[in-house]
Tab-separated table of C-alpha atoms in Angstrom:
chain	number	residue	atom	x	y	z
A	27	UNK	CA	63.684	22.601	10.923
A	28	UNK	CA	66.087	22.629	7.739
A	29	UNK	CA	68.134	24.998	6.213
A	30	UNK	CA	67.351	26.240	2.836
A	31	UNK	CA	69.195	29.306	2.821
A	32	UNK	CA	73.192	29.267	3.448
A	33	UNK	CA	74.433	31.283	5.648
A	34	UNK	CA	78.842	32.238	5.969
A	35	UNK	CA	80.359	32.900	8.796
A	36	UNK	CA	81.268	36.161	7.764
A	37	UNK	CA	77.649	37.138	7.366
A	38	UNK	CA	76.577	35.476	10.848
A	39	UNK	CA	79.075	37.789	12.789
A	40	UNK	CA	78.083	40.958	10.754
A	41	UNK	CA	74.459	40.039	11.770
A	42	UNK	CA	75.299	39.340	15.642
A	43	UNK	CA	76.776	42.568	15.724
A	44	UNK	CA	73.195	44.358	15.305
A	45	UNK	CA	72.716	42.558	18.698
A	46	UNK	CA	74.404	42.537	22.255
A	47	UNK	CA	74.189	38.349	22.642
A	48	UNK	CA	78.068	38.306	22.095
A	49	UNK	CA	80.316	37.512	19.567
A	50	UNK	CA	79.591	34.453	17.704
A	51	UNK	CA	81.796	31.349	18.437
A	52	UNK	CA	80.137	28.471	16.478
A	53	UNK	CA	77.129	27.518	14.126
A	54	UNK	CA	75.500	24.443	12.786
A	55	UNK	CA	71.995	24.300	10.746
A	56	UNK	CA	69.332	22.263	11.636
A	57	UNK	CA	67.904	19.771	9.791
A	58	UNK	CA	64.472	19.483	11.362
A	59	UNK	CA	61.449	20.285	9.974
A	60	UNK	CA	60.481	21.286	6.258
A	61	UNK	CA	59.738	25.279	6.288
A	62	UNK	CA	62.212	27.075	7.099
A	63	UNK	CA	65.898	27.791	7.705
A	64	UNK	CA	67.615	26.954	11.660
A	65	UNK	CA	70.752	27.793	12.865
A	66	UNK	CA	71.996	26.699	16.189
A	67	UNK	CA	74.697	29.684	17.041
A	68	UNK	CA	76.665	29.973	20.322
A	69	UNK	CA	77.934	33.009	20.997
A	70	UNK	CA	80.231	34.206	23.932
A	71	UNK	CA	77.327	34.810	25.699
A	72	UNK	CA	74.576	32.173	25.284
A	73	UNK	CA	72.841	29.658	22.737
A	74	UNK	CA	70.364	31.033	20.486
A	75	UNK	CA	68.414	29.661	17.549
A	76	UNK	CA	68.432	31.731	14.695
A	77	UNK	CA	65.488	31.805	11.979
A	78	UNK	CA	65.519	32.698	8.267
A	79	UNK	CA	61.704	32.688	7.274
A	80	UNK	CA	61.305	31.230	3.484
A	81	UNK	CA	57.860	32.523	2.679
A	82	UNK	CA	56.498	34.335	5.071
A	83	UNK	CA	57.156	38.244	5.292
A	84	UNK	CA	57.271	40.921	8.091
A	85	UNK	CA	53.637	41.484	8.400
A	86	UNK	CA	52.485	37.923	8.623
A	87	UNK	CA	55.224	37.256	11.112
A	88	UNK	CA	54.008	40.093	13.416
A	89	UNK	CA	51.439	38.264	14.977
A	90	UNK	CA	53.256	35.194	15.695
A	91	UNK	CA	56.561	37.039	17.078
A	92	UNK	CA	53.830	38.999	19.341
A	93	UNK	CA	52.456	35.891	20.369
A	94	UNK	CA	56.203	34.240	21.178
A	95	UNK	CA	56.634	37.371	23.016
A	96	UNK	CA	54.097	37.188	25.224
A	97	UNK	CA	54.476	33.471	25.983
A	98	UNK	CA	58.547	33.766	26.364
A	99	UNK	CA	58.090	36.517	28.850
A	100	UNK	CA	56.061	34.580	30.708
A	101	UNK	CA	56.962	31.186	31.062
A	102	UNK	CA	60.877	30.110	30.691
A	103	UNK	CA	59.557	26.878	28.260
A	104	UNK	CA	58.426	28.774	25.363
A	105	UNK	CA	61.464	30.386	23.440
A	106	UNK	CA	61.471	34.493	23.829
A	107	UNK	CA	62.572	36.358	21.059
A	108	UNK	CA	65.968	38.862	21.159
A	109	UNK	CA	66.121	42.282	20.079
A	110	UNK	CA	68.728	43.739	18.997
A	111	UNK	CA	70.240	46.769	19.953
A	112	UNK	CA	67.329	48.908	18.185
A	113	UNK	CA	65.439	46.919	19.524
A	114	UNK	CA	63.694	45.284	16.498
A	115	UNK	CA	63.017	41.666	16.896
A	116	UNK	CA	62.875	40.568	12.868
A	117	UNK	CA	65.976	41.818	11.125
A	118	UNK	CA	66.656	40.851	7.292
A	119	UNK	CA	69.754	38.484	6.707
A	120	UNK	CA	70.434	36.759	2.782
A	121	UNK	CA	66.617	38.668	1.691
A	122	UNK	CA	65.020	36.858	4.403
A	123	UNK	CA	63.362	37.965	7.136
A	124	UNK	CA	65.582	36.564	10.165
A	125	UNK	CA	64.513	36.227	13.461
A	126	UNK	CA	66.840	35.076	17.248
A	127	UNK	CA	65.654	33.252	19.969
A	128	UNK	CA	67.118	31.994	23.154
A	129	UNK	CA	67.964	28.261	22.304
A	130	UNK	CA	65.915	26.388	25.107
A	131	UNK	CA	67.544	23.555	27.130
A	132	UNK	CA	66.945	19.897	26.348
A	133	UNK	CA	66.029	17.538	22.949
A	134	UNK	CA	62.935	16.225	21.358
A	135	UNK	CA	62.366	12.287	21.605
A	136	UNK	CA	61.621	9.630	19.253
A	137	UNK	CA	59.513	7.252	21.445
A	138	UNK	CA	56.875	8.999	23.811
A	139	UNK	CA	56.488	7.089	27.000
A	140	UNK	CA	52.716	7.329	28.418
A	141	UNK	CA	54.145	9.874	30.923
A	142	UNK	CA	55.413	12.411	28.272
A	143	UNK	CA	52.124	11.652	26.584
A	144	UNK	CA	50.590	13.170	29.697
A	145	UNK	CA	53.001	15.717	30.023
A	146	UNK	CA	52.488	17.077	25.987
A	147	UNK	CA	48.876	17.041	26.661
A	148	UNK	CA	49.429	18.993	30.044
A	149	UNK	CA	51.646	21.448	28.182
A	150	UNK	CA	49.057	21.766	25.429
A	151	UNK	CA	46.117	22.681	27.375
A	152	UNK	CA	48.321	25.314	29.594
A	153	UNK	CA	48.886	26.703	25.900
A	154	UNK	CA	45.898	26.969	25.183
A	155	UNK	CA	44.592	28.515	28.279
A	156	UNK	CA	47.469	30.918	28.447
A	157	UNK	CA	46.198	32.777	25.423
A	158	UNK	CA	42.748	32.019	25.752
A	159	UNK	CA	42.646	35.870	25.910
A	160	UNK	CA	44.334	36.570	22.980
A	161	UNK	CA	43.213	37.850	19.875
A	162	UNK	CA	44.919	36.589	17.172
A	163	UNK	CA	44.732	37.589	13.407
A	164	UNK	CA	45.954	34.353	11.511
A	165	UNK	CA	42.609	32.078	10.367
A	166	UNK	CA	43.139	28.632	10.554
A	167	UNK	CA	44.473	26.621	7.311
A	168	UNK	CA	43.530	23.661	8.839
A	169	UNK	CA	39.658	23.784	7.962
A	170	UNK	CA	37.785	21.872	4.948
A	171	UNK	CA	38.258	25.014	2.540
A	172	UNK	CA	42.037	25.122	3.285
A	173	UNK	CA	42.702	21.133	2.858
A	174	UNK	CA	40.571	21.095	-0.689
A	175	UNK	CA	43.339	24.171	-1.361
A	176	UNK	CA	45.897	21.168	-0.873
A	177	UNK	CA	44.182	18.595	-2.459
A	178	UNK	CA	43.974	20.333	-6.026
A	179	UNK	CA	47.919	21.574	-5.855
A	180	UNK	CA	48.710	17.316	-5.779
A	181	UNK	CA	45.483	15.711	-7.217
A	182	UNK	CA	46.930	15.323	-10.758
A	183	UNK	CA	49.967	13.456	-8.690
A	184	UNK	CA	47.960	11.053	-6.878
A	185	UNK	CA	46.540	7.489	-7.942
A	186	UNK	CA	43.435	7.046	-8.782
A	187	UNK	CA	43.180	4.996	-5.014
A	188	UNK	CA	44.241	7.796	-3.219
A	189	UNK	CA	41.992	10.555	-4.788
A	190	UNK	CA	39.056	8.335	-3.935
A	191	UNK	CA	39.916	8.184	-0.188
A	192	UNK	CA	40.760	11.706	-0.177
A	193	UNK	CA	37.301	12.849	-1.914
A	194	UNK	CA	35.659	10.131	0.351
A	195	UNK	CA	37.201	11.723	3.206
A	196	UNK	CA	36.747	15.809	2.370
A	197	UNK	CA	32.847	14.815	1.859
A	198	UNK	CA	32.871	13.342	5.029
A	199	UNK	CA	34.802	16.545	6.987
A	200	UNK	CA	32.356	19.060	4.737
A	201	UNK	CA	29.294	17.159	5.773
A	202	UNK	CA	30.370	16.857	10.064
A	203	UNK	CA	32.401	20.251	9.974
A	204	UNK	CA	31.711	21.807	13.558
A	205	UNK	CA	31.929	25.597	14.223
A	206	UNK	CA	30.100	24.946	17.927
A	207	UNK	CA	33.632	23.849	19.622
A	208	UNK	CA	36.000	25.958	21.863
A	209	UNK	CA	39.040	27.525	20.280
A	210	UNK	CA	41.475	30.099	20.353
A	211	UNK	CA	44.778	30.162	19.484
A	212	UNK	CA	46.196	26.431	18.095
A	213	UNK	CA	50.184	25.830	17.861
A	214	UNK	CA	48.719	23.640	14.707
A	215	UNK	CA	52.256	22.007	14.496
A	216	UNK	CA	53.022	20.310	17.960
A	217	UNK	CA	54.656	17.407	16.552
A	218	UNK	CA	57.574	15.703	18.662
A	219	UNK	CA	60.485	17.444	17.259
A	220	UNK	CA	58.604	20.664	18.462
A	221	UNK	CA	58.911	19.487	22.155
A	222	UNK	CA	62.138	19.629	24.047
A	223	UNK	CA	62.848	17.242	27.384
A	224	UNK	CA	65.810	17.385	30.039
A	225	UNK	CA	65.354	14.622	32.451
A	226	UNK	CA	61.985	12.885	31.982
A	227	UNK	CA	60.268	16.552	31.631
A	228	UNK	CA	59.186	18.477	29.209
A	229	UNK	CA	62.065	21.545	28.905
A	230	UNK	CA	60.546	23.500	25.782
A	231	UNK	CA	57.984	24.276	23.154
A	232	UNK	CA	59.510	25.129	19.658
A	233	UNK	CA	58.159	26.786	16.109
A	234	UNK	CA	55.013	28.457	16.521
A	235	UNK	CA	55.234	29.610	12.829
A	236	UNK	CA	52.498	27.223	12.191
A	237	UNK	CA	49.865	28.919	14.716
A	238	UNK	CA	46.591	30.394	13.655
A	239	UNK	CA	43.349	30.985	15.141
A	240	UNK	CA	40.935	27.280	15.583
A	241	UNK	CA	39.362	25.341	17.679
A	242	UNK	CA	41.258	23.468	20.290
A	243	UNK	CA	40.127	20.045	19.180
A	244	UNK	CA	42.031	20.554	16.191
A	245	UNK	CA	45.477	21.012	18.170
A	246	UNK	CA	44.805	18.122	20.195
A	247	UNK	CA	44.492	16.104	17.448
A	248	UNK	CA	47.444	17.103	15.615
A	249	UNK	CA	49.514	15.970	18.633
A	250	UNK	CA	47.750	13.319	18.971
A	251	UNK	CA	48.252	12.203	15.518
A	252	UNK	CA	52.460	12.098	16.380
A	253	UNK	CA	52.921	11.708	19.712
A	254	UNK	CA	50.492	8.188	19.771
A	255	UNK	CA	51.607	7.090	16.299
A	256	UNK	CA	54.148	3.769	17.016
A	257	UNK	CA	56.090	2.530	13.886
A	258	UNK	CA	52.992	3.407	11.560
A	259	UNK	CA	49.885	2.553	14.132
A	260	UNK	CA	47.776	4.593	16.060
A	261	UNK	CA	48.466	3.989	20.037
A	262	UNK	CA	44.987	4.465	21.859
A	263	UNK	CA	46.805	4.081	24.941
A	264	UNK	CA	49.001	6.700	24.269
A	265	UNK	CA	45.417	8.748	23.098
A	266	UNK	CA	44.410	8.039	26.336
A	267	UNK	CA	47.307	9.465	28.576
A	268	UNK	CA	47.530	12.648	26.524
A	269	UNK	CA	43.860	13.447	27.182
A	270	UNK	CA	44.214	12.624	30.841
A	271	UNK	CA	46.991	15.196	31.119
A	272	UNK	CA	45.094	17.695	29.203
A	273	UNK	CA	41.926	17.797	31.038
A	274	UNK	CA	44.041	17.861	34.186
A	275	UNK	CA	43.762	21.747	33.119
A	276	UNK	CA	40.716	21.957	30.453
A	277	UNK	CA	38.124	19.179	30.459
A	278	UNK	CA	36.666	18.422	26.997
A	279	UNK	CA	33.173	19.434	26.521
A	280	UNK	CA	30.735	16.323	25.572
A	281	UNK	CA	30.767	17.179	21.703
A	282	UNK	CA	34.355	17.587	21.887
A	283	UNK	CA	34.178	14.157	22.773
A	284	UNK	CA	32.051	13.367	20.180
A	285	UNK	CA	33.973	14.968	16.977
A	286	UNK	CA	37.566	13.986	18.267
A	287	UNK	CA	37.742	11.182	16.064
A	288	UNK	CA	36.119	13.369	13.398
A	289	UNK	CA	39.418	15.528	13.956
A	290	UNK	CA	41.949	12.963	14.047
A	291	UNK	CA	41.021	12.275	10.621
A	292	UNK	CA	41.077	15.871	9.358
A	293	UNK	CA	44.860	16.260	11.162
A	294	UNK	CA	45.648	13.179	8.714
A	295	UNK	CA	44.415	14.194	5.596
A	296	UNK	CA	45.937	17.701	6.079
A	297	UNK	CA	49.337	16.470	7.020
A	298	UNK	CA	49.403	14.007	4.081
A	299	UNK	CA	48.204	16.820	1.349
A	300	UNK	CA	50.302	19.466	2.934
A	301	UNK	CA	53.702	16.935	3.067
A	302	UNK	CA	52.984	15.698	-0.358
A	303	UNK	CA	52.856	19.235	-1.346
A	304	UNK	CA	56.000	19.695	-0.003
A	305	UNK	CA	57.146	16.540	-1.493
A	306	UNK	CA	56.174	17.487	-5.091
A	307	UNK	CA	57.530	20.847	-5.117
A	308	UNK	CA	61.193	19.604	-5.694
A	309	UNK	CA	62.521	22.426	-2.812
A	310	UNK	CA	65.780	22.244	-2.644
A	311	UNK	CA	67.537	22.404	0.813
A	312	UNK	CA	71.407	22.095	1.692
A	313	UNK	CA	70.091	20.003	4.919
A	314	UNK	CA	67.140	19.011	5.539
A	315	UNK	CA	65.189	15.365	6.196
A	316	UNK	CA	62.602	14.772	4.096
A	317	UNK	CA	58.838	13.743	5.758
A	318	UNK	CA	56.928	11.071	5.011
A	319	UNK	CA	53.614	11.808	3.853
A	320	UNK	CA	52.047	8.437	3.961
A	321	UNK	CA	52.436	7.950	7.526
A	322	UNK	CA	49.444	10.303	7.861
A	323	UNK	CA	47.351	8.299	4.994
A	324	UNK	CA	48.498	5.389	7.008
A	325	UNK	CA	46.732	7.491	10.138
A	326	UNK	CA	43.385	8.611	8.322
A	327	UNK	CA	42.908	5.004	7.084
A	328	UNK	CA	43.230	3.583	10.676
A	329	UNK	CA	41.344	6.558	12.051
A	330	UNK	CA	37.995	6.009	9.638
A	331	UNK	CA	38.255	1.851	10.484
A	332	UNK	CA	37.937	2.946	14.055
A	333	UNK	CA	34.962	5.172	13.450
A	334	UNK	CA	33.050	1.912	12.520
A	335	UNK	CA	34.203	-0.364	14.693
């Protein structure tokens, strides 16, 4: 989260009034996170999280709200989105589309234990058989096609190293791609500061802007790829434990098995193409804390050393 977009006090209680969640008492942005703009606002009545969406516009956000919706209502651990008194969920505050949300209880963690490990990859698989039902409109931007899309906004950028490994690498994903494996809906973004914990357990699951329609593989690795990442290496450990709490609720299939290493590599290269991205498009923010892409070409090194070892 990060806030991009300022917001006065003056214009946060004009906005609250649209809504019956009180009057507001106090606001802070949220420096998390490289999309959007967060607020945390406590009002007279609660703790919310409020939402200005940089890019995306009312119709792309339909599905996802929907989708927030129908988790929030459902289970207390997934944030629920407020209407307001017309009983619209995404209002429009400074041109952007703005959208409230019950702040959940508890705060993400820096160091996974093997037990949260188990807990994320639990809390994943419940995810994805909650909505294993759902029909969702969003295709995936996490496929071959969508990383080359990445890859030419930076290559002029890159050393003449790195655009060998990443050429290396998209050969490799176009020539192994796999449309056989389960999907459904993917959070595509579970990273650490997505997952809240109050006292040892997990407490929430945050920003679902980043969910599309893939296959499940792909979500696990993307987890994977933060949660079992310690100071720069790969924890297989840490692999291990999140899988075992995962297929506590949905076993993996044999050629899931087979292509998650194939996946861990793709979850790399995207996340180091789409943070450079970020990186090179001099956005400015009045808070935010810049990502490091090379952690993840740290990640797709070590990943493609273990597929040969």
């Amino acid at each position: 989260m990060s806030v991009y977009t300022s917001v006065t006090p003056e214009q946060l209680d004009a906005f609250f009034g649209a809504y019956d969640l009180g009057q507001v008492v106090d606001y802070a942005g949220i420096p998390d996170g490289i999309a959007n703009s967060h607020y945390a606002v406590a009002t007279t009545q609660g703790d919310y999280v409020l939402t200005l969406f940089e890019a995306q516009n009312g119709e792309e956000l339909t599905p996802v709200i929907g989708l927030m919706q129908r988790l929030g209502t459902r289970n207390p651990l997934y944030p629920n989105p407020q209407a307001d008194k017309q009983n619209r969920l995404l209002l429009n505050l400074n041109g952007k589309p703005t959208l409230v949300c019950k702040r959940l209880a508890g705060r993400s963690i820096v160091s996974p234990t093997l037990d949260q490990c188990r807990q994320i990859g639990t809390q994943l698989a419940r995810l994805h058989l909650d909505t294993r039902d759902c029909t969702f409109p969003i295709a995936s931007h996490h496929d071959v096609l969508s990383i080359k899309a990445l890859f030419e906004q930076v290559e002029n950028q890159l050393s003449a190293g790195d655009r060998e490994l990443i050429l290396s690498e998209l050969q490799f994903q176009s020539e192994h791609e796999q449309q056989a494996l389960p999907g459904g809906v993917i959070h595509g973004d579970l990273f650490r500061d997505n997952a809240l914990f109050a006292d040892g357990q997990i407490s929430g699951i945050l920003d679902f802007y980043s969910a599309c329609s893939d296959h499940w593989l792909r979500d696990i690795a993307v987890c994977a790829n933060d949660w079992c990442r310690d100071y720069g290496i790969f924890n297989t450990q840490k692999l291990t434990a999140l899988l075992s709490g995962y297929e506590t609720l949905r076993p993996l299939s044999a050629i899931e098995h087979q292509h998650c290493n194939r996946m861990l590599r793709a979850a790399s290269l995207r996340f180091w193409l789409s943070r450079l991205v970020h990186h090179y498009s001099n956005r400015p923010a009045a808070l935010s804390q810049p990502k490091d892409p090379f952690v993840f070409k740290d990640l797709l090194v070590q990943h493609r050393h273990a597929a040969h070892a």
